[in-house]
Short mmCIF file of C-alpha atoms in Angstrom, two decimals:
data_model
loop_
_atom_site.label_atom_id
_atom_site.label_comp_id
_atom_site.label_asym_id
_atom_site.label_seq_id
_atom_site.Cartn_x
_atom_site.Cartn_y
_atom_site.Cartn_z
CA MET A 30 16.44 -30.61 60.57
CA ASN A 31 18.23 -28.78 57.74
CA ASP A 32 18.07 -25.08 56.96
CA PHE A 33 14.75 -23.46 56.15
CA TYR A 34 14.52 -21.90 52.68
CA ASP A 35 12.16 -19.42 51.11
CA VAL A 36 11.93 -21.57 47.98
CA ILE A 37 13.03 -25.08 47.07
CA ILE A 38 13.16 -25.93 43.35
CA SER A 39 13.23 -29.53 42.19
CA GLY A 40 15.21 -29.77 38.95
CA CYS A 41 18.03 -27.75 37.42
CA GLY A 42 16.96 -27.64 33.80
CA PRO A 43 16.34 -24.27 32.07
CA SER A 44 13.13 -23.45 33.96
CA GLY A 45 14.61 -24.43 37.34
CA SER A 46 17.89 -22.60 36.86
CA LEU A 47 16.26 -19.44 35.51
CA LEU A 48 13.73 -19.43 38.33
CA GLY A 49 16.57 -19.84 40.84
CA TYR A 50 18.47 -17.00 39.16
CA TYR A 51 15.52 -14.60 39.23
CA LEU A 52 14.70 -15.34 42.88
CA ALA A 53 18.29 -15.18 44.15
CA GLN A 54 18.70 -11.80 42.46
CA HIS A 55 15.99 -10.52 44.80
CA SER A 56 17.73 -11.98 47.89
CA ILE A 57 15.20 -14.81 48.16
CA LYS A 58 16.85 -17.78 49.85
CA THR A 59 16.58 -20.45 47.18
CA LEU A 60 17.74 -24.06 46.93
CA ILE A 61 17.74 -26.16 43.76
CA ILE A 62 17.88 -29.94 44.18
CA GLU A 63 19.09 -31.81 41.08
CA LYS A 64 19.37 -35.58 40.85
CA GLU A 65 22.18 -35.55 38.26
CA HIS A 66 25.72 -34.21 38.35
CA PHE A 67 26.44 -31.50 35.76
CA PRO A 68 27.43 -31.51 32.98
CA ARG A 69 25.22 -34.43 32.07
CA LYS A 70 23.96 -35.81 28.78
CA LYS A 71 20.43 -34.66 28.02
CA ILE A 72 18.14 -36.16 25.37
CA CYS A 73 17.26 -33.11 23.30
CA ALA A 74 17.52 -32.06 19.66
CA GLY A 75 19.15 -28.86 20.86
CA GLY A 76 17.21 -26.45 18.66
CA VAL A 77 16.79 -23.13 20.46
CA GLN A 78 14.26 -20.95 18.67
CA HIS A 79 15.25 -17.30 18.35
CA ARG A 80 12.12 -16.25 20.28
CA VAL A 81 13.54 -17.96 23.38
CA LEU A 82 16.28 -15.33 23.68
CA LYS A 83 13.92 -12.58 24.85
CA PHE A 84 13.07 -14.57 28.01
CA ILE A 85 16.68 -15.31 29.01
CA PRO A 86 18.28 -12.29 30.75
CA PHE A 87 21.76 -12.87 29.30
CA ASP A 88 23.10 -13.71 25.87
CA ILE A 89 23.47 -17.42 25.10
CA ARG A 90 24.33 -17.15 21.41
CA HIS A 91 28.02 -17.74 22.11
CA LEU A 92 27.03 -21.29 23.17
CA ALA A 93 25.57 -22.03 19.73
CA GLU A 94 27.33 -24.55 17.49
CA LYS A 95 25.26 -23.58 14.46
CA THR A 96 23.14 -20.55 13.57
CA ILE A 97 20.17 -21.71 11.53
CA LYS A 98 18.56 -19.67 8.74
CA GLY A 99 17.30 -22.45 6.46
CA ILE A 100 15.15 -25.58 6.46
CA TYR A 101 15.17 -28.57 4.12
CA PHE A 102 11.64 -30.01 3.83
CA SER A 103 10.76 -33.48 2.55
CA ILE A 104 8.00 -36.09 2.49
CA ARG A 105 9.28 -39.58 3.34
CA ASN A 106 12.73 -38.43 2.22
CA LYS A 107 11.36 -37.34 -1.19
CA ASN A 108 10.07 -34.10 -2.74
CA VAL A 109 12.91 -32.22 -1.06
CA PHE A 110 13.17 -28.45 -1.17
CA GLN A 111 15.02 -25.83 0.84
CA LYS A 112 13.90 -22.43 2.06
CA LYS A 113 16.04 -19.76 3.72
CA HIS A 114 15.23 -16.74 5.83
CA THR A 115 17.25 -13.55 5.99
CA GLU A 116 17.66 -13.68 9.79
CA PRO A 117 18.45 -16.51 12.24
CA ILE A 118 15.40 -18.59 13.13
CA MET A 119 17.10 -20.86 15.66
CA TYR A 120 20.42 -21.98 17.11
CA THR A 121 21.69 -25.46 17.88
CA ILE A 122 23.12 -25.74 21.37
CA ARG A 123 23.98 -28.91 23.27
CA ARG A 124 21.68 -29.10 26.27
CA GLU A 125 24.44 -30.20 28.63
CA ILE A 126 26.27 -26.96 27.74
CA LEU A 127 23.18 -24.75 28.01
CA ASP A 128 21.99 -26.29 31.27
CA SER A 129 25.43 -25.99 32.90
CA PHE A 130 25.68 -22.36 31.80
CA LEU A 131 22.27 -21.49 33.26
CA ALA A 132 23.06 -23.32 36.50
CA GLU A 133 26.28 -21.33 36.84
CA LYS A 134 24.31 -18.11 36.39
CA ALA A 135 21.92 -19.17 39.15
CA VAL A 136 24.82 -19.88 41.52
CA SER A 137 26.50 -16.57 40.67
CA ALA A 138 23.27 -14.80 41.63
CA GLY A 139 23.33 -16.46 45.06
CA CYS A 140 21.22 -19.58 44.53
CA THR A 141 22.34 -22.82 46.21
CA ILE A 142 22.36 -26.01 44.11
CA TYR A 143 22.74 -29.53 45.49
CA PHE A 144 23.66 -31.93 42.70
CA GLY A 145 23.35 -35.70 42.99
CA GLU A 146 20.23 -35.63 45.18
CA LYS A 147 16.81 -36.79 44.05
CA VAL A 148 13.55 -35.46 45.43
CA GLN A 149 11.52 -38.45 46.53
CA SER A 150 8.53 -36.99 48.31
CA LEU A 151 6.76 -33.77 49.21
CA ASN A 152 4.63 -33.00 52.25
CA ILE A 153 2.75 -29.69 52.23
CA MET A 154 1.71 -28.40 55.64
CA LYS A 155 -0.12 -25.31 56.80
CA ASN A 156 2.98 -23.23 57.55
CA HIS A 157 5.63 -24.78 55.29
CA ALA A 158 6.46 -27.62 52.93
CA GLU A 159 8.87 -30.51 53.47
CA VAL A 160 10.93 -32.03 50.65
CA LYS A 161 12.61 -35.37 51.27
CA THR A 162 15.52 -36.77 49.29
CA GLY A 163 17.27 -40.10 49.87
CA SER A 164 18.83 -39.05 53.17
CA LYS A 165 17.78 -35.49 53.97
CA THR A 166 14.72 -33.38 54.66
CA TYR A 167 14.49 -29.76 53.56
CA ARG A 168 11.85 -27.19 54.47
CA ALA A 169 10.63 -24.12 52.63
CA LYS A 170 7.74 -21.71 52.37
CA ILE A 171 7.29 -22.61 48.68
CA VAL A 172 8.21 -25.55 46.48
CA ALA A 173 8.64 -25.24 42.72
CA ALA A 174 8.43 -28.27 40.44
CA ALA A 175 10.89 -27.98 37.54
CA ASP A 176 11.81 -31.66 37.45
CA GLY A 177 10.47 -32.52 33.99
CA SER A 178 8.03 -35.22 32.99
CA ARG A 179 9.66 -37.94 35.11
CA GLY A 180 9.99 -36.06 38.38
CA SER A 181 8.15 -36.87 41.56
CA LEU A 182 6.82 -33.32 41.96
CA HIS A 183 5.49 -33.45 38.42
CA ARG A 184 3.38 -36.43 39.52
CA ASP A 185 2.33 -34.62 42.71
CA ILE A 186 1.08 -31.69 40.63
CA LEU A 187 -0.87 -33.88 38.20
CA LYS A 188 -2.58 -35.98 40.90
CA GLY A 189 -3.46 -38.64 38.34
CA GLU A 190 -4.87 -36.27 35.71
CA LYS A 191 -4.44 -37.49 32.14
CA ILE A 192 -2.26 -35.49 29.74
CA ASN A 193 -1.28 -35.53 26.08
CA LYS A 194 2.13 -37.04 25.39
CA ILE A 195 4.45 -36.91 22.42
CA ILE A 196 7.06 -39.65 22.01
CA GLY A 197 10.50 -38.65 20.81
CA TYR A 198 13.37 -40.89 19.71
CA GLU A 199 16.80 -39.44 19.08
CA THR A 200 20.44 -40.23 18.45
CA ASP A 201 23.65 -38.38 17.58
CA ILE A 202 25.49 -39.34 14.39
CA GLU A 203 28.86 -38.00 13.29
CA TYR A 204 29.09 -36.46 9.85
CA PRO A 205 30.05 -39.11 7.28
CA SER A 206 32.68 -36.75 5.86
CA ALA A 207 35.04 -34.19 7.33
CA ASP A 208 32.61 -31.32 6.85
CA ASP A 209 28.92 -30.83 7.55
CA THR A 210 27.74 -31.84 4.09
CA VAL A 211 25.57 -34.94 3.76
CA ILE A 212 24.78 -36.89 0.60
CA ASP A 213 21.79 -39.19 0.96
CA SER A 214 21.09 -42.39 -0.94
CA ALA A 215 19.33 -40.44 -3.70
CA GLU A 216 22.47 -38.34 -4.29
CA GLN A 217 20.76 -35.28 -2.83
CA LEU A 218 23.32 -32.84 -1.41
CA PHE A 219 22.47 -31.27 1.95
CA ASP A 220 24.53 -28.39 3.31
CA LEU A 221 23.81 -28.37 7.02
CA SER A 222 26.14 -25.50 7.87
CA ASP A 223 23.15 -23.20 8.46
CA SER A 224 20.09 -25.38 7.83
CA VAL A 225 18.08 -28.08 9.57
CA ARG A 226 16.22 -30.96 7.96
CA LEU A 227 12.52 -31.77 8.53
CA ASP A 228 10.91 -34.89 7.04
CA PHE A 229 7.15 -35.43 7.27
CA LYS A 230 4.59 -38.25 6.92
CA GLY A 231 6.80 -41.11 8.07
CA VAL A 232 3.87 -41.58 10.39
CA LYS A 233 0.57 -39.74 9.98
CA LYS A 234 1.16 -36.98 12.54
CA GLY A 235 4.87 -36.69 13.14
CA TYR A 236 8.16 -35.56 11.67
CA CYS A 237 11.85 -36.42 11.60
CA TRP A 238 14.48 -33.81 12.30
CA VAL A 239 18.19 -33.40 11.67
CA PHE A 240 19.78 -30.61 13.68
CA PRO A 241 23.46 -29.97 12.88
CA LYS A 242 26.02 -29.46 15.61
CA GLU A 243 29.74 -28.78 15.30
CA LYS A 244 30.86 -32.40 14.95
CA SER A 245 27.65 -34.38 14.66
CA MET A 246 23.94 -34.31 13.81
CA SER A 247 21.12 -34.72 16.31
CA CYS A 248 18.64 -36.94 14.47
CA GLY A 249 15.24 -37.89 15.79
CA MET A 250 11.52 -38.16 15.33
CA GLY A 251 8.45 -37.16 17.29
CA ALA A 252 4.77 -38.12 17.02
CA PRO A 253 1.78 -38.96 19.26
CA TRP A 254 2.60 -41.47 21.99
CA LYS A 255 0.31 -44.14 20.54
CA ASP A 256 2.52 -44.29 17.41
CA ALA A 257 5.73 -45.09 19.32
CA ALA A 258 6.45 -48.38 17.50
CA ALA A 259 5.86 -46.83 14.06
CA VAL A 260 8.02 -43.82 14.98
CA LYS A 261 10.96 -46.01 15.96
CA ALA A 262 10.66 -48.14 12.80
CA TYR A 263 10.45 -45.17 10.43
CA LEU A 264 13.27 -43.29 12.13
CA LYS A 265 15.60 -46.24 11.58
CA LYS A 266 14.62 -46.29 7.90
CA PHE A 267 15.13 -42.54 7.58
CA LEU A 268 18.55 -42.69 9.25
CA GLN A 269 19.69 -45.46 6.95
CA GLN A 270 18.66 -43.46 3.88
CA PHE A 271 19.85 -40.04 4.96
CA CYS A 272 22.45 -40.05 7.71
CA LEU A 273 24.52 -43.18 7.13
CA PRO A 274 27.17 -43.88 4.49
CA ASP A 275 26.06 -45.56 1.26
CA GLY A 276 26.00 -49.33 1.45
CA CYS A 277 25.31 -49.45 5.18
CA SER A 278 23.11 -52.41 5.98
CA SER A 279 19.98 -52.18 8.08
CA LYS A 280 21.92 -53.87 10.88
CA GLY A 281 24.39 -51.00 10.83
CA ILE A 282 21.82 -48.67 12.32
CA ASP A 283 21.74 -50.76 15.49
CA ARG A 284 25.11 -49.39 16.56
CA TYR A 285 23.41 -46.04 17.07
CA LYS A 286 21.45 -46.12 20.29
CA LEU A 287 18.03 -44.52 20.03
CA SER A 288 17.11 -42.71 23.23
CA ALA A 289 13.44 -42.16 24.00
CA HIS A 290 11.82 -39.30 25.86
CA SER A 291 8.31 -37.99 26.35
CA ILE A 292 7.09 -34.45 25.78
CA PRO A 293 4.15 -33.68 28.08
CA VAL A 294 1.40 -31.47 26.67
CA ARG A 295 -1.36 -30.25 28.97
CA LYS A 296 -5.05 -30.79 28.47
CA ASN A 297 -7.64 -28.14 29.20
CA LYS A 298 -7.78 -28.75 32.97
CA THR A 299 -4.27 -30.05 33.67
CA PRO A 300 -3.18 -28.51 37.03
CA PHE A 301 0.07 -26.54 37.27
CA CYS A 302 -0.04 -24.96 40.73
CA GLY A 303 -1.59 -25.37 44.18
CA PHE A 304 -1.13 -24.33 47.80
CA ARG A 305 2.60 -23.68 48.36
CA ILE A 306 3.53 -25.43 45.10
CA ILE A 307 4.06 -24.11 41.60
CA ALA A 308 5.23 -25.87 38.43
CA ALA A 309 7.11 -24.68 35.35
CA GLY A 310 8.31 -26.17 32.07
CA ASP A 311 7.76 -29.87 31.39
CA ALA A 312 6.77 -30.46 35.02
CA ALA A 313 3.71 -28.34 34.26
CA CYS A 314 3.11 -30.08 30.89
CA PHE A 315 3.90 -26.94 28.92
CA GLY A 316 5.12 -28.70 25.76
CA ASP A 317 3.92 -27.24 22.45
CA GLY A 318 1.21 -29.44 20.94
CA PHE A 319 2.16 -28.54 17.36
CA THR A 320 5.97 -28.46 17.24
CA GLY A 321 6.70 -30.60 20.32
CA GLU A 322 9.15 -27.92 21.47
CA GLY A 323 9.34 -27.19 25.18
CA LEU A 324 12.12 -24.69 25.87
CA TYR A 325 10.16 -21.56 24.96
CA ASN A 326 7.34 -22.22 27.42
CA ALA A 327 9.85 -23.45 30.00
CA VAL A 328 11.77 -20.17 30.18
CA LYS A 329 8.60 -18.11 29.81
CA SER A 330 6.90 -19.94 32.67
CA ALA A 331 9.99 -19.39 34.84
CA CYS A 332 9.50 -15.63 34.41
CA TYR A 333 5.84 -15.88 35.43
CA ALA A 334 6.70 -18.15 38.36
CA ALA A 335 9.38 -15.79 39.67
CA ASP A 336 7.00 -12.83 39.69
CA SER A 337 4.27 -14.88 41.39
CA ILE A 338 6.63 -16.26 44.05
CA LYS A 339 7.92 -12.78 44.89
CA LYS A 340 4.34 -11.60 45.42
CA ALA A 341 3.47 -14.68 47.47
CA LEU A 342 6.40 -14.14 49.84
CA LYS A 343 5.65 -10.44 50.17
CA ASN A 344 1.94 -10.94 50.89
CA SER A 345 2.13 -14.36 52.64
CA ASP A 346 -0.46 -15.60 50.17
CA PHE A 347 0.56 -18.98 48.75
CA SER A 348 -2.45 -19.72 46.56
CA PHE A 349 -0.70 -18.56 43.34
CA SER A 350 -3.96 -17.31 41.87
CA ASP A 351 -2.05 -14.72 39.81
CA TYR A 352 0.16 -17.45 38.31
CA TYR A 353 -2.91 -19.48 37.45
CA GLU A 354 -4.51 -16.50 35.72
CA ASN A 355 -1.37 -15.46 33.81
CA ILE A 356 -0.62 -18.99 32.59
CA SER A 357 -4.24 -19.63 31.65
CA ASN A 358 -4.39 -16.47 29.56
CA ASP A 359 -1.04 -17.01 27.87
CA ILE A 360 0.84 -20.33 27.84
CA ALA A 361 -2.17 -22.61 28.41
CA ARG A 362 -4.12 -20.75 25.74
CA ASP A 363 -1.21 -21.06 23.30
CA ILE A 364 -1.00 -24.80 23.93
CA MET A 365 -4.72 -25.17 23.19
CA ILE A 366 -4.19 -23.29 19.93
CA SER A 367 -1.14 -25.41 19.11
CA LEU A 368 -3.18 -28.61 19.44
CA PHE A 369 -5.84 -27.16 17.18
CA LEU A 370 -3.26 -26.10 14.57
CA ASN A 371 -1.72 -29.55 14.72
CA LYS A 372 -5.03 -31.01 13.53
CA ILE A 373 -5.38 -28.40 10.78
CA PHE A 374 -1.82 -28.92 9.54
CA TYR A 375 -1.93 -32.70 9.26
CA ASN A 376 -5.51 -32.82 7.95
CA SER A 377 -4.57 -30.35 5.21
CA PHE A 378 -0.95 -31.38 4.88
CA SER A 379 -0.65 -31.66 1.08
CA LEU A 380 -2.07 -28.20 0.49
CA LEU A 381 -0.05 -26.49 3.23
CA TYR A 382 3.15 -28.26 2.19
CA LYS A 383 2.74 -26.97 -1.37
CA LEU A 384 2.00 -23.45 -0.14
CA ILE A 385 5.20 -23.41 1.92
CA GLU A 386 7.12 -24.74 -1.08
CA LYS A 387 5.67 -22.35 -3.67
CA LYS A 388 5.05 -19.18 -1.69
CA ASP A 389 7.83 -17.53 0.28
CA SER A 390 5.26 -15.58 2.29
CA TYR A 391 4.08 -18.76 4.07
CA PHE A 392 7.62 -19.85 4.91
CA ASN A 393 8.54 -16.37 6.11
CA ALA A 394 5.44 -16.34 8.32
CA CYS A 395 6.70 -19.56 9.97
CA CYS A 396 10.11 -17.94 10.45
CA ARG A 397 8.60 -14.85 12.04
CA PHE A 398 6.84 -17.15 14.50
CA LEU A 399 10.10 -18.94 15.38
CA ARG A 400 11.79 -15.57 15.80
CA GLY A 401 9.04 -14.29 18.11
CA GLU A 402 7.85 -11.59 15.72
CA LYS A 403 4.48 -13.36 15.48
CA ASN A 404 2.63 -15.58 17.94
CA TYR A 405 -0.24 -18.07 17.99
CA ASN A 406 -2.77 -15.27 18.41
CA ASP A 407 -1.58 -13.77 15.13
CA ILE A 408 -1.98 -17.12 13.38
CA VAL A 409 -5.53 -17.54 14.67
CA ASP A 410 -6.39 -13.99 13.63
CA ARG A 411 -4.94 -14.61 10.17
CA LEU A 412 -6.90 -17.82 9.72
CA LYS A 413 -10.08 -16.12 10.95
CA ILE A 414 -11.51 -19.45 12.07
CA PHE A 415 -12.67 -18.69 15.58
CA LYS A 416 -11.46 -17.09 18.76
CA PHE A 417 -10.01 -19.04 21.66
#
């Protein structure tokens, strides 16, 4: 039998690495098991909202390829306008770079990481938990699920419970010219040096994005899972109009491989912890129901999980009732609000779109949210609809 650990974490994404870092800093014997070898390609637009920075205990801005202050808005690639904020609202960072950096920080703090192993099963006993990979068995007092929406521990946590899912398709496309300026088929000039592109209403409740990197653009679209076919079809149309050189045929888009991924969003009673097991990030279905973004809640939940695990080990109480209470009153509540705001936004889209276009105060309010100066509670209070 292999060594006994205090904590085993399945998955070395941002929530797993940060959790490993926090625990190792407190001399908690921690193992992360990751099925891939780093650096590895990760399907992700790579937009890191400024508000994420406050939950990462070291500066990551040097990893950014672009610092974003502006947004181009459009409806089906028409009615385009741009708005800019005075301060950065997000950064574009390649996930393989960010994930490798965070993993290195976890190792430097004393955390052990085994790459190239996949967690296949979990057995929770009275006095410990056993994690089995393809050829080995590991034991620990606590197991943390940070293995995303496709991980085996994610499924163990859910126990068949239904969740909300957002479908995302994405590809990387090199700039058609030597710089990061794009001219679409309507001769509209887009300077992506400090701006992203958001296009709405390609499907009823979804949007396309273009996030600029140093040498290419991450282009994709997200919408409810049931609209997957429509999302893929519209994204191809959008890419042909916006991201590809003039005269490119519809067949030309086929050379760009569209990668699909799901963004799990919890429902009201979706479980995220149990006896000797705790989940963070996508494994806990902490995706935002409005924006589809997941990194903010991933790093925030890692902070909560670290505090709860430290208390559990100190008190030999592995129920994680404090984690349940903290998440319920914060992240889970925010997700419920995000789903509600999603309905309001798309049901009143024309009005809200015009308000953002005509009134800087509405755009700046969105930017303050992305920067972490405002939160979902502030939005609900401003709307004065009802309390959650």
